[in-house]
DNA sequence: TGAATATAATTGCCGGGACAATAACATGTA
DNA sequence: TACATGTTATTGTCCCGGCAATTATATTCA
């Protein structure tokens, strides 16, 4: 029985994911935000006033993790929770001014990180790559 | 400024990685081994008697993590540490009989998990995918 | 040789992911 | 209405990843 892990897809996806995340983390450091915190902020830059549950679905994270990441963002005063008038179990999420202002800095940062990662790779190949990643994801759903 | 995170490579790589890892985790559960523990065992199935440092390099993990994963494998009596005769700071890693016996079960499990993930994807496309992941990794080195 | 420097392994700390359990509230139905 | 059931958010527990600091041993070099 053979299993060449060096060349195994699981190993390569994991390794590349760690590298990309870490590269982004380093770039984000001056702003005291992590890639996961960035991902939540990114959704709120698109639309405020959503619930923790909606955020979990949008970001493909589970609710306990969302709750804890939100705690951190709230401590940093980048977001705040407000009671949900139509459901007393729930609350809605809003950006503070500081949280809103970060968009202008952090989106270009994400784009330039991605640009570095994709240097020298053709646009069609990147699209092909995304298709394959989505296909794998769908195969395991 | 626009940033469609749904379609962002970082998001897709991260999402697919989590899904693959979790699928494998579920399959490994009956054996009480995690994907990361599996990765270390896999290296030892190839070659015993290596050091923690060598293992870290081979698996692209950092040494503190390796030490902790090894602690777990040792508690489960799948591996053991033996002093390194040529360097008293170091030790060498060996499989127990139980650790060695797992290979026969767990390699087919890894292969079938991968097979499910790659269902319906052409062999050349998988190779292309690996090339691109390696290229991205190299771009960030 | 002896002191400075480098290296191997570990520990502590923090961030995040998976999962089980819980508390509080909503909803559906007898 | 009253009770069973479902849902939202949270907390606890464990696993892994990154990084700084520490301990013990090796190596280098004045």
Short mmCIF file of C-alpha atoms (C1' of nucleotides) in Angstrom, two decimals:
data_model
loop_
_atom_site.label_atom_id
_atom_site.label_comp_id
_atom_site.label_asym_id
_atom_site.label_seq_id
_atom_site.Cartn_x
_atom_site.Cartn_y
_atom_site.Cartn_z
CA UNK A 1 0.00 0.00 0.00
CA UNK A 2 1.39 3.38 -1.01
CA UNK A 3 0.37 6.92 -0.13
CA UNK A 4 2.61 9.71 -1.25
CA UNK A 5 1.45 12.47 1.04
CA UNK A 6 3.76 15.09 -0.49
CA UNK A 7 1.65 14.86 -3.58
CA UNK A 8 -1.70 14.32 -1.91
CA UNK A 9 -4.40 16.85 -2.63
CA UNK A 10 -5.41 17.11 1.02
CA UNK A 11 -1.88 17.98 2.00
CA UNK A 12 -1.52 20.57 -0.76
CA UNK A 13 -4.86 22.27 -0.11
CA UNK A 14 -4.08 22.43 3.59
CA UNK A 15 -0.59 23.76 3.07
CA UNK A 16 -1.65 26.42 0.60
CA UNK A 17 -4.54 27.46 2.80
CA UNK A 18 -2.26 27.91 5.80
CA UNK A 19 0.19 29.92 3.74
CA UNK A 20 -2.45 32.23 2.26
CA UNK A 21 -4.08 32.78 5.62
CA UNK A 22 -0.77 33.56 7.24
CA UNK A 23 0.28 35.95 4.49
CA UNK A 24 -2.98 37.83 4.95
CA UNK A 25 -2.60 37.75 8.73
CA UNK A 26 0.80 39.41 8.47
CA UNK A 27 -0.57 42.10 6.20
CA UNK A 28 -3.50 42.70 8.53
CA UNK A 29 -1.36 42.95 11.65
CA UNK A 30 -1.05 46.74 11.69
CA UNK A 31 -4.84 46.90 11.92
CA UNK A 32 -5.14 44.29 14.70
CA UNK A 33 -7.58 42.18 12.70
CA UNK A 34 -7.30 38.49 11.77
CA UNK A 35 -8.39 36.95 8.45
CA UNK A 36 -11.47 35.44 10.09
CA UNK A 37 -12.41 38.70 11.74
CA UNK A 38 -11.88 40.34 8.35
CA UNK A 39 -14.28 37.85 6.75
CA UNK A 40 -17.06 38.83 9.16
CA UNK A 41 -16.37 42.52 8.73
CA UNK A 42 -16.46 42.01 4.99
CA UNK A 43 -20.01 40.71 5.18
CA UNK A 44 -21.07 43.61 7.32
CA UNK A 45 -19.50 46.07 4.89
CA UNK A 46 -21.91 44.57 2.37
CA UNK A 47 -24.92 44.58 4.65
CA UNK A 48 -25.45 45.62 8.26
CA UNK A 49 -28.35 44.60 10.46
CA UNK A 50 -28.10 40.86 9.88
CA UNK A 51 -28.20 38.24 12.62
CA UNK A 52 -25.45 36.00 13.90
CA UNK A 53 -27.17 33.05 12.25
CA UNK A 54 -27.24 34.74 8.85
CA UNK A 55 -23.59 35.65 9.25
CA UNK A 56 -22.76 32.03 10.03
CA UNK A 57 -24.47 30.86 6.85
CA UNK A 58 -22.83 33.51 4.72
CA UNK A 59 -19.34 32.76 5.96
CA UNK A 60 -19.65 28.96 6.26
CA UNK A 61 -18.64 29.07 9.91
CA UNK A 62 -20.54 27.51 12.77
CA UNK A 63 -22.48 29.60 15.24
CA UNK A 64 -20.30 29.08 18.29
CA UNK A 65 -17.29 30.34 16.36
CA UNK A 66 -19.22 33.29 15.03
CA UNK A 67 -20.26 34.22 18.56
CA UNK A 68 -16.68 34.19 19.77
CA UNK A 69 -15.30 36.12 16.82
CA UNK A 70 -18.07 38.68 17.28
CA UNK A 71 -17.07 39.01 20.94
CA UNK A 72 -13.59 39.97 19.81
CA UNK A 73 -14.81 42.43 17.22
CA UNK A 74 -17.08 43.98 19.82
CA UNK A 75 -14.24 44.33 22.32
CA UNK A 76 -12.24 46.12 19.64
CA UNK A 77 -15.26 48.36 19.12
CA UNK A 78 -15.56 47.55 15.45
CA UNK A 79 -19.11 46.20 15.68
CA UNK A 80 -21.99 46.14 18.14
CA UNK A 81 -25.05 44.00 18.81
CA UNK A 82 -28.54 45.46 18.97
CA UNK A 83 -31.65 43.53 20.04
CA UNK A 84 -33.67 42.08 17.18
CA UNK A 85 -37.12 43.70 17.46
CA UNK A 86 -38.81 40.78 15.74
CA UNK A 87 -37.18 38.00 17.78
CA UNK A 88 -36.09 38.33 21.37
CA UNK A 89 -33.66 35.41 21.18
CA UNK A 90 -31.69 37.16 18.51
CA UNK A 91 -29.83 40.39 17.87
CA UNK A 92 -28.70 42.30 14.82
CA UNK A 93 -25.16 43.31 13.97
CA UNK A 94 -23.92 46.78 13.11
CA UNK A 95 -20.57 48.39 12.39
CA UNK A 96 -19.20 51.19 14.51
CA UNK A 97 -17.72 54.16 12.68
CA UNK A 98 -14.28 52.66 13.19
CA UNK A 99 -15.46 49.35 11.81
CA UNK A 100 -16.97 51.05 8.81
CA UNK A 101 -13.86 53.09 8.16
CA UNK A 102 -11.67 50.00 7.99
CA UNK A 103 -13.24 48.92 4.72
CA UNK A 104 -11.34 51.52 2.78
CA UNK A 105 -8.00 50.21 4.05
CA UNK A 106 -8.63 46.50 4.33
CA UNK A 107 -10.19 45.71 0.99
CA UNK A 108 -7.18 46.93 -0.98
CA UNK A 109 -5.05 44.91 1.43
CA UNK A 110 -7.00 41.76 0.63
CA UNK A 111 -6.71 42.44 -3.08
CA UNK A 112 -2.97 42.99 -2.99
CA UNK A 113 -2.46 39.84 -0.92
CA UNK A 114 -4.40 37.89 -3.50
CA UNK A 115 -2.44 39.50 -6.30
CA UNK A 116 0.81 38.34 -4.80
CA UNK A 117 -0.53 34.81 -4.35
CA UNK A 118 -1.66 34.63 -7.96
CA UNK A 119 1.38 36.22 -9.58
CA UNK A 120 2.15 34.66 -12.93
CA UNK A 121 -1.04 32.60 -13.09
CA UNK A 122 -3.39 33.15 -16.03
CA UNK A 123 -6.86 34.48 -15.34
CA UNK A 124 -8.51 31.46 -16.95
CA UNK A 125 -6.47 29.16 -14.77
CA UNK A 126 -7.63 30.95 -11.67
CA UNK A 127 -11.21 30.48 -12.80
CA UNK A 128 -10.52 26.81 -13.45
CA UNK A 129 -9.02 26.51 -9.98
CA UNK A 130 -12.11 28.02 -8.39
CA UNK A 131 -14.35 25.69 -10.35
CA UNK A 132 -12.42 22.67 -9.14
CA UNK A 133 -12.44 23.82 -5.51
CA UNK A 134 -16.19 24.31 -5.73
CA UNK A 135 -16.64 20.92 -7.32
CA UNK A 136 -14.71 19.24 -4.51
CA UNK A 137 -16.73 21.14 -1.95
CA UNK A 138 -19.95 20.06 -3.63
CA UNK A 139 -18.81 16.44 -3.78
CA UNK A 140 -18.55 16.41 0.00
CA UNK A 141 -21.79 18.26 0.77
CA UNK B 1 -14.37 49.41 -3.88
CA UNK B 2 -15.78 45.93 -4.42
CA UNK B 3 -14.77 42.58 -3.00
CA UNK B 4 -16.94 39.62 -3.74
CA UNK B 5 -15.84 37.26 -1.03
CA UNK B 6 -18.09 34.42 -2.20
CA UNK B 7 -15.91 34.22 -5.26
CA UNK B 8 -12.60 35.02 -3.60
CA UNK B 9 -9.88 32.42 -3.86
CA UNK B 10 -8.97 32.70 -0.19
CA UNK B 11 -12.53 31.98 0.82
CA UNK B 12 -12.82 29.00 -1.54
CA UNK B 13 -9.51 27.43 -0.55
CA UNK B 14 -10.38 27.82 3.11
CA UNK B 15 -13.87 26.43 2.69
CA UNK B 16 -12.73 23.43 0.66
CA UNK B 17 -9.91 22.73 3.08
CA UNK B 18 -12.26 22.71 6.05
CA UNK B 19 -14.67 20.43 4.23
CA UNK B 20 -12.00 17.94 3.18
CA UNK B 21 -10.47 17.88 6.63
CA UNK B 22 -13.82 17.36 8.27
CA UNK B 23 -14.82 14.58 5.88
CA UNK B 24 -11.59 12.80 6.69
CA UNK B 25 -12.07 13.44 10.41
CA UNK B 26 -15.47 11.76 10.31
CA UNK B 27 -14.06 8.76 8.50
CA UNK B 28 -11.19 8.51 10.98
CA UNK B 29 -13.40 8.73 14.04
CA UNK B 30 -13.76 4.99 14.63
CA UNK B 31 -9.98 4.84 14.97
CA UNK B 32 -9.73 7.84 17.35
CA UNK B 33 -7.22 9.61 15.12
CA UNK B 34 -7.44 13.13 13.66
CA UNK B 35 -6.25 14.16 10.18
CA UNK B 36 -3.21 15.88 11.66
CA UNK B 37 -2.34 12.87 13.78
CA UNK B 38 -2.80 10.76 10.66
CA UNK B 39 -0.34 12.98 8.78
CA UNK B 40 2.39 12.34 11.36
CA UNK B 41 1.67 8.62 11.46
CA UNK B 42 1.85 8.59 7.68
CA UNK B 43 5.41 9.89 7.77
CA UNK B 44 6.39 7.33 10.34
CA UNK B 45 4.88 4.55 8.25
CA UNK B 46 7.35 5.66 5.60
CA UNK B 47 10.31 5.97 7.93
CA UNK B 48 10.75 5.47 11.66
CA UNK B 49 13.59 6.77 13.76
CA UNK B 50 13.40 10.40 12.64
CA UNK B 51 13.45 13.39 14.97
CA UNK B 52 10.69 15.80 15.83
CA UNK B 53 12.47 18.47 13.84
CA UNK B 54 12.61 16.32 10.71
CA UNK B 55 8.96 15.48 11.15
CA UNK B 56 8.13 19.18 11.36
CA UNK B 57 9.92 19.87 8.10
CA UNK B 58 8.33 16.94 6.32
CA UNK B 59 4.81 17.89 7.35
CA UNK B 60 5.14 21.68 7.09
CA UNK B 61 4.05 22.09 10.70
CA UNK B 62 5.88 24.03 13.36
CA UNK B 63 7.74 22.32 16.15
CA UNK B 64 5.45 23.30 19.03
CA UNK B 65 2.50 21.77 17.22
CA UNK B 66 4.43 18.66 16.38
CA UNK B 67 5.38 18.24 20.05
CA UNK B 68 1.77 18.45 21.14
CA UNK B 69 0.45 16.11 18.47
CA UNK B 70 3.20 13.64 19.39
CA UNK B 71 2.10 13.85 23.03
CA UNK B 72 -1.36 12.76 21.97
CA UNK B 73 -0.08 9.94 19.80
CA UNK B 74 2.12 8.79 22.65
CA UNK B 75 -0.79 8.83 25.11
CA UNK B 76 -2.74 6.68 22.68
CA UNK B 77 0.27 4.36 22.55
CA UNK B 78 0.67 4.64 18.80
CA UNK B 79 4.23 6.00 18.92
CA UNK B 80 7.04 6.40 21.43
CA UNK B 81 10.11 8.62 21.83
CA UNK B 82 13.58 7.18 22.30
CA UNK B 83 16.69 9.24 23.16
CA UNK B 84 18.78 10.24 20.18
CA UNK B 85 22.20 8.69 20.78
CA UNK B 86 23.96 11.33 18.70
CA UNK B 87 22.28 14.40 20.27
CA UNK B 88 21.10 14.59 23.85
CA UNK B 89 18.71 17.45 23.18
CA UNK B 90 16.81 15.33 20.73
CA UNK B 91 14.94 12.02 20.53
CA UNK B 92 13.87 9.70 17.75
CA UNK B 93 10.34 8.59 16.96
CA UNK B 94 9.11 5.02 16.59
CA UNK B 95 5.76 3.35 16.03
CA UNK B 96 4.31 0.88 18.50
CA UNK B 97 2.84 -2.31 17.08
CA UNK B 98 -0.59 -0.73 17.30
CA UNK B 99 0.65 2.34 15.46
CA UNK B 100 2.21 0.20 12.80
CA UNK B 101 -0.91 -1.90 12.38
CA UNK B 102 -3.07 1.15 11.71
CA UNK B 103 -1.41 1.73 8.36
CA UNK B 104 -3.28 -1.13 6.78
CA UNK B 105 -6.64 0.40 7.76
CA UNK B 106 -5.99 4.09 7.51
CA UNK B 107 -4.32 4.38 4.13
CA UNK B 108 -7.30 2.88 2.29
CA UNK B 109 -9.48 5.25 4.31
CA UNK B 110 -7.48 8.25 3.10
CA UNK B 111 -7.67 7.02 -0.48
CA UNK B 112 -11.42 6.52 -0.40
CA UNK B 113 -11.97 9.94 1.17
CA UNK B 114 -9.94 11.48 -1.62
CA UNK B 115 -11.81 9.47 -4.19
CA UNK B 116 -15.12 10.85 -2.98
CA UNK B 117 -13.75 14.40 -3.03
CA UNK B 118 -12.53 14.04 -6.60
CA UNK B 119 -15.52 12.23 -8.04
CA UNK B 120 -16.20 13.27 -11.61
CA UNK B 121 -12.99 15.29 -11.98
CA UNK B 122 -10.55 14.29 -14.72
CA UNK B 123 -7.09 13.10 -13.75
CA UNK B 124 -5.39 15.86 -15.74
CA UNK B 125 -7.49 18.46 -13.98
CA UNK B 126 -6.43 17.15 -10.61
CA UNK B 127 -2.80 17.45 -11.70
CA UNK B 128 -3.48 20.97 -12.91
CA UNK B 129 -5.07 21.79 -9.58
CA UNK B 130 -2.03 20.53 -7.69
CA UNK B 131 0.27 22.58 -9.90
CA UNK B 132 -1.69 25.73 -9.21
CA UNK B 133 -1.79 25.13 -5.46
CA UNK B 134 1.97 24.61 -5.51
CA UNK B 135 2.46 27.74 -7.56
CA UNK B 136 0.47 29.82 -5.09
CA UNK B 137 2.41 28.30 -2.21
CA UNK B 138 5.69 29.14 -3.93
CA UNK B 139 4.54 32.70 -4.65
CA UNK B 140 4.18 33.28 -0.92
CA UNK B 141 7.41 31.56 0.18
"C1'" DT C 1 39.52 26.01 27.46
"C1'" DG C 2 35.71 29.22 28.17
"C1'" DA C 3 32.26 32.30 26.65
"C1'" DA C 4 29.11 33.48 23.18
"C1'" DT C 5 25.98 31.69 19.97
"C1'" DA C 6 23.00 28.29 17.83
"C1'" DT C 7 19.77 24.52 17.97
"C1'" DA C 8 16.06 20.87 19.73
"C1'" DA C 9 12.25 20.42 22.25
"C1'" DT C 10 8.90 22.18 25.13
"C1'" DT C 11 5.49 25.37 27.44
"C1'" DG C 12 2.38 29.30 27.55
"C1'" DC C 13 -0.74 32.25 25.29
"C1'" DC C 14 -3.99 33.53 21.93
"C1'" DG C 15 -6.94 32.74 17.72
"C1'" DG C 16 -10.00 29.61 15.43
"C1'" DG C 17 -12.80 25.00 14.11
"C1'" DA C 18 -15.93 20.95 15.62
"C1'" DC C 19 -19.22 19.35 18.64
"C1'" DA C 20 -22.25 18.72 22.80
"C1'" DA C 21 -25.04 20.93 26.03
"C1'" DT C 22 -27.70 24.70 27.84
"C1'" DA C 23 -30.75 28.81 28.44
"C1'" DA C 24 -34.05 31.63 26.57
"C1'" DC C 25 -37.47 32.41 23.54
"C1'" DA C 26 -40.77 31.00 19.35
"C1'" DT C 27 -43.84 28.19 17.14
"C1'" DG C 28 -47.16 24.55 16.33
"C1'" DT C 29 -50.81 21.96 17.96
"C1'" DA C 30 -54.08 19.55 21.05
"C1'" DT D 1 -54.37 28.40 26.68
"C1'" DA D 2 -50.79 24.81 27.70
"C1'" DC D 3 -47.47 21.77 26.39
"C1'" DA D 4 -44.28 19.71 23.24
"C1'" DT D 5 -41.01 20.90 19.86
"C1'" DG D 6 -37.90 23.88 17.31
"C1'" DT D 7 -34.64 27.74 17.01
"C1'" DT D 8 -31.04 31.38 18.46
"C1'" DA D 9 -27.24 32.37 20.83
"C1'" DT D 10 -23.96 31.06 24.07
"C1'" DT D 11 -20.59 28.28 26.90
"C1'" DG D 12 -17.50 24.37 27.67
"C1'" DT D 13 -14.24 21.05 25.91
"C1'" DC D 14 -10.99 19.40 22.88
"C1'" DC D 15 -8.01 19.73 18.71
"C1'" DC D 16 -4.76 22.46 15.79
"C1'" DG D 17 -1.91 26.78 14.17
"C1'" DG D 18 1.33 30.86 15.06
"C1'" DC D 19 4.54 33.00 17.95
"C1'" DA D 20 7.38 34.27 22.08
"C1'" DA D 21 9.97 32.48 25.74
"C1'" DT D 22 12.44 28.89 28.20
"C1'" DT D 23 15.49 24.87 29.14
"C1'" DA D 24 18.98 21.95 27.98
"C1'" DT D 25 22.48 20.68 25.06
"C1'" DA D 26 25.83 21.57 20.87
"C1'" DT D 27 28.76 24.20 18.36
"C1'" DT D 28 31.82 27.94 17.31
"C1'" DC D 29 35.47 30.76 18.02
"C1'" DA D 30 38.40 34.03 20.56
#
